Tab-separated table of N, CA and C in Angstrom:
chain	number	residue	atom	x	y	z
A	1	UNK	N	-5.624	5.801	-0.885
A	1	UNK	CA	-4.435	5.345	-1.582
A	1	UNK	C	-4.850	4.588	-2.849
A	2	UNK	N	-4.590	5.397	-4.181
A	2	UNK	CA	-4.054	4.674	-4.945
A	2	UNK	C	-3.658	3.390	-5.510
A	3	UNK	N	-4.323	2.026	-5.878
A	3	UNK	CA	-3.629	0.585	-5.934
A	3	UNK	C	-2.686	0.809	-7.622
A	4	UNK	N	-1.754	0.558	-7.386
A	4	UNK	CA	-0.767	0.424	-8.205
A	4	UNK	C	-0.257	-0.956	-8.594
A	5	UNK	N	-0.210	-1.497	-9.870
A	5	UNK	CA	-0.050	-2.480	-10.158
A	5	UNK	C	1.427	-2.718	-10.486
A	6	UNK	N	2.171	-3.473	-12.005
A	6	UNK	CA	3.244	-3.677	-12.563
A	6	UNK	C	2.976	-1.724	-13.687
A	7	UNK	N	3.714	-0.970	-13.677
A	7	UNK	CA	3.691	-0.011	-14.553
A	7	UNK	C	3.741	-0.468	-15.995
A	8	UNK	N	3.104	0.420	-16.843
A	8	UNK	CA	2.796	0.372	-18.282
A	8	UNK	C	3.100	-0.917	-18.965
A	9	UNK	N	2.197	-2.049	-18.113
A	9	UNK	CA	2.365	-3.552	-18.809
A	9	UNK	C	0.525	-3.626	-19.400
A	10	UNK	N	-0.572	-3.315	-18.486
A	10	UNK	CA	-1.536	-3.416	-18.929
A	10	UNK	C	-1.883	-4.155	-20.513
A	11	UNK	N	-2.709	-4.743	-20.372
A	11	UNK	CA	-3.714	-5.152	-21.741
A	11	UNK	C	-4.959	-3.752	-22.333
A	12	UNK	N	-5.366	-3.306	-21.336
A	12	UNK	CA	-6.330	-2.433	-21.262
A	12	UNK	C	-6.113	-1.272	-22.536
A	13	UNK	N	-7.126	-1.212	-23.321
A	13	UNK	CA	-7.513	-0.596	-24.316
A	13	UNK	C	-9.005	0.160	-24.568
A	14	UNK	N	-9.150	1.395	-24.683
A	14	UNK	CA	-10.487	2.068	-24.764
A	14	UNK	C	-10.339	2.662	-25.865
A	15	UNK	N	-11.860	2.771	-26.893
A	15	UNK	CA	-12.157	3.674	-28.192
A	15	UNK	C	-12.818	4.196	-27.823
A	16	UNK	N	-12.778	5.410	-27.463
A	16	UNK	CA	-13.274	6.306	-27.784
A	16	UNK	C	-14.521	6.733	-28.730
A	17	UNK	N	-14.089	6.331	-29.664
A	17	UNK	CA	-15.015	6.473	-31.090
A	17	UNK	C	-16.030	5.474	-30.483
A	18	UNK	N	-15.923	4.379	-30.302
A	18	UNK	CA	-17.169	3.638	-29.819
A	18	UNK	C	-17.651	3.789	-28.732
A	19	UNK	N	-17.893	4.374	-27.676
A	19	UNK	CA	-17.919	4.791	-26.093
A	19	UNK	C	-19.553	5.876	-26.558
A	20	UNK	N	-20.634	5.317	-25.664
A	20	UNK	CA	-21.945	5.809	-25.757
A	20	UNK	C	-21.885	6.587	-24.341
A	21	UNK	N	-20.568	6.742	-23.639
A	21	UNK	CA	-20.754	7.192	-22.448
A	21	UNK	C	-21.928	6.994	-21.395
A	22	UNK	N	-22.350	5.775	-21.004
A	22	UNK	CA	-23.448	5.320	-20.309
A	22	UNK	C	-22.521	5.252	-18.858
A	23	UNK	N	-21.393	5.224	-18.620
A	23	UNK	CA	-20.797	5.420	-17.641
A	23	UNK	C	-20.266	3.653	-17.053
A	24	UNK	N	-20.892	2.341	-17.377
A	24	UNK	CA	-21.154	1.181	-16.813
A	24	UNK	C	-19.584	1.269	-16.709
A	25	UNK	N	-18.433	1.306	-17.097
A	25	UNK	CA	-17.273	0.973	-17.123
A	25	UNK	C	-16.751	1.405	-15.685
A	26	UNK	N	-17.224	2.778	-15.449
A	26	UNK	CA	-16.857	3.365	-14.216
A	26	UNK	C	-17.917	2.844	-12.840
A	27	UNK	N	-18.678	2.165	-13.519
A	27	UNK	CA	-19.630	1.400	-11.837
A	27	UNK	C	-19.104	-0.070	-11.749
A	28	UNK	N	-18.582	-0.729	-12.460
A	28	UNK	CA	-18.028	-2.078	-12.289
A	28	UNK	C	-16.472	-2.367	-12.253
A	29	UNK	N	-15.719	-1.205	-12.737
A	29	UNK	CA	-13.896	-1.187	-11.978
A	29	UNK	C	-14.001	-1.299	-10.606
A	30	UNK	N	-13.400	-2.349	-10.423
A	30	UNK	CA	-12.940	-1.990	-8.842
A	30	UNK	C	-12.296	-1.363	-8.405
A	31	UNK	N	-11.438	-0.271	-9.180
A	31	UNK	CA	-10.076	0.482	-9.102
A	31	UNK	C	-9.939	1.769	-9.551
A	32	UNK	N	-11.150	2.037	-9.836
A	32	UNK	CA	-11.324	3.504	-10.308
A	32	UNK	C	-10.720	4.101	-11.363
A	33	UNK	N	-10.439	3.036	-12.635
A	33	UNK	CA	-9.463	3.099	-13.676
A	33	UNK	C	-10.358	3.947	-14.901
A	34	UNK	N	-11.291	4.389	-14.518
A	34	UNK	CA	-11.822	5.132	-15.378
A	34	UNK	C	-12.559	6.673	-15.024
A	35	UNK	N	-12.598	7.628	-15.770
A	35	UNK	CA	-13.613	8.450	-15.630
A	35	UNK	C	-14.329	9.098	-16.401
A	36	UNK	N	-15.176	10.046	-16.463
A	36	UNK	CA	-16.375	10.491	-17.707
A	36	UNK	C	-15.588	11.985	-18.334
A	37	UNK	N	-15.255	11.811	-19.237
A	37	UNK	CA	-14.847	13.031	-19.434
A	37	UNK	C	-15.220	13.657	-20.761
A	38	UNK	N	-16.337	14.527	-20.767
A	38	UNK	CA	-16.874	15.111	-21.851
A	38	UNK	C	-17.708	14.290	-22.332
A	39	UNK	N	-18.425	13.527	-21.272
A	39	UNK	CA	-19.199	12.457	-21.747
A	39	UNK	C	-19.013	11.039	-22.471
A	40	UNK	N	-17.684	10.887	-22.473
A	40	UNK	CA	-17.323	9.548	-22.976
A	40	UNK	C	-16.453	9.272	-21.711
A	41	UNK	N	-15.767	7.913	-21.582
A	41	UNK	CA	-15.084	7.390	-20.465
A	41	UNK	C	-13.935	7.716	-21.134
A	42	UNK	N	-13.093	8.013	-20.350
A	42	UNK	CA	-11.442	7.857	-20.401
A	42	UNK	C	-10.821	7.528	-19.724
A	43	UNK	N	-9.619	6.722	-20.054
A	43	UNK	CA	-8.903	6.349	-18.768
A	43	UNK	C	-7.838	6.218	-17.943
A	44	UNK	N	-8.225	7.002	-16.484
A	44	UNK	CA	-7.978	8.049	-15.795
A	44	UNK	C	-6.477	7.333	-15.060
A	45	UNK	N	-6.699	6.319	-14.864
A	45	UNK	CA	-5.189	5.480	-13.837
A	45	UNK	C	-4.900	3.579	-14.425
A	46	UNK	N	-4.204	4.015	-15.815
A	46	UNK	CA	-4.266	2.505	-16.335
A	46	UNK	C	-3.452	1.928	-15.626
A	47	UNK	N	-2.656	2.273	-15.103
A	47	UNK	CA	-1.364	1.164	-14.194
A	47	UNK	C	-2.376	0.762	-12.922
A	48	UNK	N	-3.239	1.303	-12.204
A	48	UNK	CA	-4.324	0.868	-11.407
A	48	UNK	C	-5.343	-0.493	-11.647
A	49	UNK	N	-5.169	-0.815	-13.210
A	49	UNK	CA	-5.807	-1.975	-13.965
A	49	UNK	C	-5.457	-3.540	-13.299
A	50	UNK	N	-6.354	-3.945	-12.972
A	50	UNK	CA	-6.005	-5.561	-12.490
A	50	UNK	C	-6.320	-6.759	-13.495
A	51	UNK	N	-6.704	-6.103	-14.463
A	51	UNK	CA	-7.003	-7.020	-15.984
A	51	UNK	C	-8.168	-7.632	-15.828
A	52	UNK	N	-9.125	-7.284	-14.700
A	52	UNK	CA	-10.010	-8.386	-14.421
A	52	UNK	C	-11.241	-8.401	-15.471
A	53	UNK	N	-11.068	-7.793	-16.279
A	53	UNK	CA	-12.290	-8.033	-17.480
A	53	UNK	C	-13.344	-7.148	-17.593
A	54	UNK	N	-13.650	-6.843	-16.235
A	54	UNK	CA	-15.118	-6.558	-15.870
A	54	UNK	C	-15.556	-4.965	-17.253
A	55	UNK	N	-14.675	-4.225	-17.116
A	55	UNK	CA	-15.286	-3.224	-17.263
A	55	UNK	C	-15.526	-4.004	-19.329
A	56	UNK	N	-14.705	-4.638	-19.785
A	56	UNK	CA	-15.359	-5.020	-21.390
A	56	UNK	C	-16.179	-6.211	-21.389
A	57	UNK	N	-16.327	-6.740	-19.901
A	57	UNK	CA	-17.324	-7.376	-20.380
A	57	UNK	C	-19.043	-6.589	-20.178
A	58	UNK	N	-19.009	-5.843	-19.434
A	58	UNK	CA	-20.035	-4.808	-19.557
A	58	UNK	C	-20.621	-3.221	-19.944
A	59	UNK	N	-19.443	-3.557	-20.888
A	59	UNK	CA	-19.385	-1.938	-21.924
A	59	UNK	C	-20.160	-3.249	-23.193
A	60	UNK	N	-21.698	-1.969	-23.075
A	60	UNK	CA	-22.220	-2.017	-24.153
A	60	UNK	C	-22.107	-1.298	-25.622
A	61	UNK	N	-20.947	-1.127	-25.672
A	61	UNK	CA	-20.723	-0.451	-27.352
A	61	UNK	C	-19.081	-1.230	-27.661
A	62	UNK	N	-19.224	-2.401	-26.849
A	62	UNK	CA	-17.628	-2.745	-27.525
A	62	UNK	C	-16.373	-1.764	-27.285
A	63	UNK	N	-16.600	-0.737	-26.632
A	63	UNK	CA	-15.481	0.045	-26.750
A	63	UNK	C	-14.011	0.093	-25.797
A	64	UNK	N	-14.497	-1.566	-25.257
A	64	UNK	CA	-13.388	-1.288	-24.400
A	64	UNK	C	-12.604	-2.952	-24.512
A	65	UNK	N	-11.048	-3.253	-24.587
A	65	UNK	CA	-10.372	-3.985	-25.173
A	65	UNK	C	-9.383	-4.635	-23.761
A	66	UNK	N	-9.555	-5.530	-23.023
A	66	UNK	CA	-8.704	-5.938	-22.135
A	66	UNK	C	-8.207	-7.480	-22.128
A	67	UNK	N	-7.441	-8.132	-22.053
A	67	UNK	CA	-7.001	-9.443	-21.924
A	67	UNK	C	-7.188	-9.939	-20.168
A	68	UNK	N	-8.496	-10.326	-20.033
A	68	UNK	CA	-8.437	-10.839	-18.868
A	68	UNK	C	-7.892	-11.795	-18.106
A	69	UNK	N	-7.277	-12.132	-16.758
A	69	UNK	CA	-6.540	-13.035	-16.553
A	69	UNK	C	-4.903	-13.094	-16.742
A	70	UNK	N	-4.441	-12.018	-17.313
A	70	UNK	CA	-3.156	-11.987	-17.521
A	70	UNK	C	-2.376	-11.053	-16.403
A	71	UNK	N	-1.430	-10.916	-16.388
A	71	UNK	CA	-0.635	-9.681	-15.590
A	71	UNK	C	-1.144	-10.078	-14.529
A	72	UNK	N	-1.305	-9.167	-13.314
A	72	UNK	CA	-1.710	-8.922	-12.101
A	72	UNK	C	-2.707	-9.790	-11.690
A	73	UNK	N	-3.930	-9.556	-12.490
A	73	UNK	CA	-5.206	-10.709	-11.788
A	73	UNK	C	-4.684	-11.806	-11.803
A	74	UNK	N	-4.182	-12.826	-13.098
A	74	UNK	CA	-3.611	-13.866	-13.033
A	74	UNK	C	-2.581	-14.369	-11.612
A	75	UNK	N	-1.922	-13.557	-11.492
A	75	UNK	CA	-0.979	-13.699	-10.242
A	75	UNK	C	-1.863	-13.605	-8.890
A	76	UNK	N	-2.540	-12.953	-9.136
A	76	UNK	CA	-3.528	-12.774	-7.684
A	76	UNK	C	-4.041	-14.279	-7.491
A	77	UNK	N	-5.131	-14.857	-8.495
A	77	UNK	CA	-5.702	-15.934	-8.808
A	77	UNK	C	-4.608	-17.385	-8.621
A	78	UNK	N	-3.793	-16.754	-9.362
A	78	UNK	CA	-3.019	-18.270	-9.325
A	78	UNK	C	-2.196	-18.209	-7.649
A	79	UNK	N	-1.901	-17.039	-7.030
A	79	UNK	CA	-1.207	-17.354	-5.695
A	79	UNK	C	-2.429	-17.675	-4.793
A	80	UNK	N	-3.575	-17.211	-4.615
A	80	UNK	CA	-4.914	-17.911	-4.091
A	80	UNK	C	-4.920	-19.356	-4.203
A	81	UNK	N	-5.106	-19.643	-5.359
A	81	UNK	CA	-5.770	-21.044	-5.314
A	81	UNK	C	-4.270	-21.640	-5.102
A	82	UNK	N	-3.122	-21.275	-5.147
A	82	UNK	CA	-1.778	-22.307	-3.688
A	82	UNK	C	-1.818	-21.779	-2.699
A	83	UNK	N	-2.708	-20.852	-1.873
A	83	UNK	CA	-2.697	-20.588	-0.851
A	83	UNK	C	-1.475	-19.760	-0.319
A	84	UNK	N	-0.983	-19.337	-1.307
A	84	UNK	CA	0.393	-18.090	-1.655
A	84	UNK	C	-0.841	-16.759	-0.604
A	85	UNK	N	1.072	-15.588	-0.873
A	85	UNK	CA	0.654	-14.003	-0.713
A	85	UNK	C	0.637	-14.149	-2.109
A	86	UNK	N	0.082	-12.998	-2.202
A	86	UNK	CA	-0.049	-12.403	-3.511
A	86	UNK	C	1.341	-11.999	-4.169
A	87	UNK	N	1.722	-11.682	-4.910
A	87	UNK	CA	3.298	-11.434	-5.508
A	87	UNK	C	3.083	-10.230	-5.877
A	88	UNK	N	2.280	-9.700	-6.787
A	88	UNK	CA	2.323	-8.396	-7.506
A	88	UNK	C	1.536	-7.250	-6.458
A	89	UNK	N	0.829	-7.318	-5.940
A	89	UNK	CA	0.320	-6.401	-5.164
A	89	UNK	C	1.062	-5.555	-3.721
């Protein structure tokens, strides 16, 4: 199954033009929000995005653009630390 977030709210942004296709984006999603296609990443399930950063903070060509902490992760994070359910998930 599929994790589905809030639909077409994402931060998440990929260039293409900058993408060395080394693949790192697709080994550090936790969500499988990416895949290799024609040798560059594209991406495959953006509403699947939890904003959590990971994949721009370890894309080495800059090519990938996310606001971490906002949307979904934020809500995850902030109902954790009150000892909340989660709201968006």
């Amino acid at each position: 199954m599929k994790m589905t977030y809030l639909k077409a709210v994402t931060t998440l942004e990929l260039f293409p033009v900058k993408c060395v296709g080394c693949g790192m984006c697709l080994e550090v999603c936790p969500h499988e929000v990416f895949i290799l296609d024609d040798g560059k990443a594209a991406i495959y399930e953006k509403d699947a995005c939890m904003e959590c950063g990971a994949c721009a903070m370890n894309c080495p060509a800059g090519a990938i653009d996310v606001d971490a902490g906002v949307g979904c992760a934020a809500a995850i994070i902030a109902t954790a630390l009150r000892g909340d359910k989660a709201v968006c998930c």
